[in-house]
Amino acid sequence: MPDYELYYWGLPFRGNFIQLFLEEVRADYRKLDASEVYPDKNLNIQYPGMAPPYLYDCRAQVWFSQMPAILMHLAKAYQFLPDEPEQHTLALKVILDCNDILMEITNYNGTVMWDQDSWAEFRNHRLVDWMAIFEKTGQAHHLKPNAGYLLGSRLTVADIATAALFGTLVHSFPELAADLEHNAPRVAGLCQRVEDRPTIRPFLEGQRKELGKAYCGGQIERSLRDVIQ
């Protein structure tokens, strides 16, 4: 039996936050399709969640849902939180910011599809502000475009989450790469360094060969591609 079972769709989106972490720590895990749990069985598991991803910790025999909660569980287990205790809260804040951006870039999980005007407003204002938030967080901890980490002197869960967010975004939508470089050059450099790690690069190469530019799928992704392209 593996140490973990991760249930998610065949897409990067929220799943990559967890997979990049599991790859970095070389965890023994098995990726399973979310349909094995969602929607028919999600209320029957211990500590049910509304939607994927779900992580089953095989050793502890505990189910976890909600991407931020899963990442914090793994970060504690593998000592991937910052060294200073007060920075643990900041790491959680970074992960929650990532989750908020995922919700916003999908227009609140597809509540409304994007149109050109609403996307332009989001891209030129709200998304710029989000990028600046991450850039200023890194700058406060001496992050540079070619060196350093988001919250201090070593790699933490906050760096992996940031790469899963912005690295995936600019791979799936290369048109946004210049936005990130302009508004958050330190973050852009960090994402590239995390993606180039020998523990992570083989996974990303395999995934991107299989999935191409896929992001979140369905009508939401089609809406994004329509307005970005």
PDB file of N, CA and C in Angstrom, residues 4 35 50 55-56 65 80 82 84 88 99 103 118 131 139 141 154 161 166 181 196 209 220 227-228:
ATOM      1  N   TYR A   4       0.122   7.434   0.374  1.00  0.00           N
ATOM      2  CA  TYR A   4      -1.014   8.324   0.108  1.00  0.00           C
ATOM      3  C   TYR A   4      -1.743   7.893  -1.155  1.00  0.00           C
ATOM      4  N   SER A  35     -13.444  10.540  -9.825  1.00  0.00           N
ATOM      5  CA  SER A  35     -14.763   9.922  -9.958  1.00  0.00           C
ATOM      6  C   SER A  35     -14.940   8.720  -9.036  1.00  0.00           C
ATOM      7  N   MET A  50     -16.556  18.855  -0.107  1.00  0.00           N
ATOM      8  CA  MET A  50     -17.519  19.181  -1.144  1.00  0.00           C
ATOM      9  C   MET A  50     -17.069  18.725  -2.525  1.00  0.00           C
ATOM     10  N   LEU A  55      -7.293  13.588  -0.347  1.00  0.00           N
ATOM     11  CA  LEU A  55      -6.075  12.837  -0.046  1.00  0.00           C
ATOM     12  C   LEU A  55      -6.384  11.843   1.054  1.00  0.00           C
ATOM     13  N   TYR A  56      -6.048  10.579   0.809  1.00  0.00           N
ATOM     14  CA  TYR A  56      -6.167   9.575   1.843  1.00  0.00           C
ATOM     15  C   TYR A  56      -4.771   9.249   2.355  1.00  0.00           C
ATOM     16  N   SER A  65      -9.618  16.746   2.721  1.00  0.00           N
ATOM     17  CA  SER A  65     -10.083  17.468   1.539  1.00  0.00           C
ATOM     18  C   SER A  65      -9.696  18.933   1.711  1.00  0.00           C
ATOM     19  N   PHE A  80       8.112  20.967   5.941  1.00  0.00           N
ATOM     20  CA  PHE A  80       8.220  21.936   4.856  1.00  0.00           C
ATOM     21  C   PHE A  80       7.557  23.258   5.206  1.00  0.00           C
ATOM     22  N   PRO A  82       8.136  27.006   7.234  1.00  0.00           N
ATOM     23  CA  PRO A  82       9.300  27.850   7.560  1.00  0.00           C
ATOM     24  C   PRO A  82       9.839  27.551   8.959  1.00  0.00           C
ATOM     25  N   GLU A  84      10.632  29.616  11.474  1.00  0.00           N
ATOM     26  CA  GLU A  84      10.068  30.376  12.580  1.00  0.00           C
ATOM     27  C   GLU A  84       8.574  30.069  12.731  1.00  0.00           C
ATOM     28  N   HIS A  88       4.678  30.099  10.078  1.00  0.00           N
ATOM     29  CA  HIS A  88       3.760  29.036   9.681  1.00  0.00           C
ATOM     30  C   HIS A  88       2.428  29.632   9.228  1.00  0.00           C
ATOM     31  N   ASN A  99      -5.412  29.687  -3.391  1.00  0.00           N
ATOM     32  CA  ASN A  99      -6.763  29.140  -3.555  1.00  0.00           C
ATOM     33  C   ASN A  99      -7.742  30.224  -3.991  1.00  0.00           C
ATOM     34  N   MET A 103      -9.997  30.484  -7.555  1.00  0.00           N
ATOM     35  CA  MET A 103     -11.423  30.769  -7.601  1.00  0.00           C
ATOM     36  C   MET A 103     -11.715  31.974  -8.485  1.00  0.00           C
ATOM     37  N   SER A 118     -15.091  41.829 -18.883  1.00  0.00           N
ATOM     38  CA  SER A 118     -14.847  41.417 -17.500  1.00  0.00           C
ATOM     39  C   SER A 118     -13.453  40.808 -17.352  1.00  0.00           C
ATOM     40  N   MET A 131      -0.509  39.420  -8.259  1.00  0.00           N
ATOM     41  CA  MET A 131       0.908  39.194  -8.549  1.00  0.00           C
ATOM     42  C   MET A 131       1.793  40.072  -7.679  1.00  0.00           C
ATOM     43  N   GLN A 139       9.850  39.792  -1.757  1.00  0.00           N
ATOM     44  CA  GLN A 139      10.807  40.895  -1.596  1.00  0.00           C
ATOM     45  C   GLN A 139      11.112  41.136  -0.123  1.00  0.00           C
ATOM     46  N   HIS A 141      11.370  38.998   2.059  1.00  0.00           N
ATOM     47  CA  HIS A 141      12.250  37.924   2.540  1.00  0.00           C
ATOM     48  C   HIS A 141      13.455  37.753   1.626  1.00  0.00           C
ATOM     49  N   ARG A 154      15.103  28.811   2.763  1.00  0.00           N
ATOM     50  CA  ARG A 154      15.000  27.457   2.223  1.00  0.00           C
ATOM     51  C   ARG A 154      13.631  27.222   1.604  1.00  0.00           C
ATOM     52  N   ALA A 161       3.594  25.828  -3.589  1.00  0.00           N
ATOM     53  CA  ALA A 161       2.252  26.312  -3.919  1.00  0.00           C
ATOM     54  C   ALA A 161       2.318  27.446  -4.939  1.00  0.00           C
ATOM     55  N   PHE A 166       1.328  29.835 -10.332  1.00  0.00           N
ATOM     56  CA  PHE A 166       1.737  30.677 -11.459  1.00  0.00           C
ATOM     57  C   PHE A 166       2.466  29.885 -12.547  1.00  0.00           C
ATOM     58  N   GLU A 181       6.074  38.242 -15.610  1.00  0.00           N
ATOM     59  CA  GLU A 181       7.423  38.796 -15.666  1.00  0.00           C
ATOM     60  C   GLU A 181       7.420  40.286 -15.352  1.00  0.00           C
ATOM     61  N   ASP A 196      12.222  23.479 -12.206  1.00  0.00           N
ATOM     62  CA  ASP A 196      13.450  22.856 -12.697  1.00  0.00           C
ATOM     63  C   ASP A 196      14.111  21.923 -11.695  1.00  0.00           C
ATOM     64  N   LYS A 209       3.519  16.503 -21.472  1.00  0.00           N
ATOM     65  CA  LYS A 209       3.500  15.719 -22.699  1.00  0.00           C
ATOM     66  C   LYS A 209       2.144  15.050 -22.875  1.00  0.00           C
ATOM     67  N   ILE A 220     -15.364  26.298 -18.260  1.00  0.00           N
ATOM     68  CA  ILE A 220     -14.569  27.354 -17.637  1.00  0.00           C
ATOM     69  C   ILE A 220     -13.284  27.573 -18.434  1.00  0.00           C
ATOM     70  N   VAL A 227     -11.270  34.364 -24.160  1.00  0.00           N
ATOM     71  CA  VAL A 227     -10.960  35.769 -23.860  1.00  0.00           C
ATOM     72  C   VAL A 227      -9.453  36.053 -23.860  1.00  0.00           C
ATOM     73  N   ILE A 228      -8.631  35.065 -23.547  1.00  0.00           N
ATOM     74  CA  ILE A 228      -7.192  35.288 -23.524  1.00  0.00           C
ATOM     75  C   ILE A 228      -6.619  35.306 -24.932  1.00  0.00           C
TER      76      ILE A 228
END
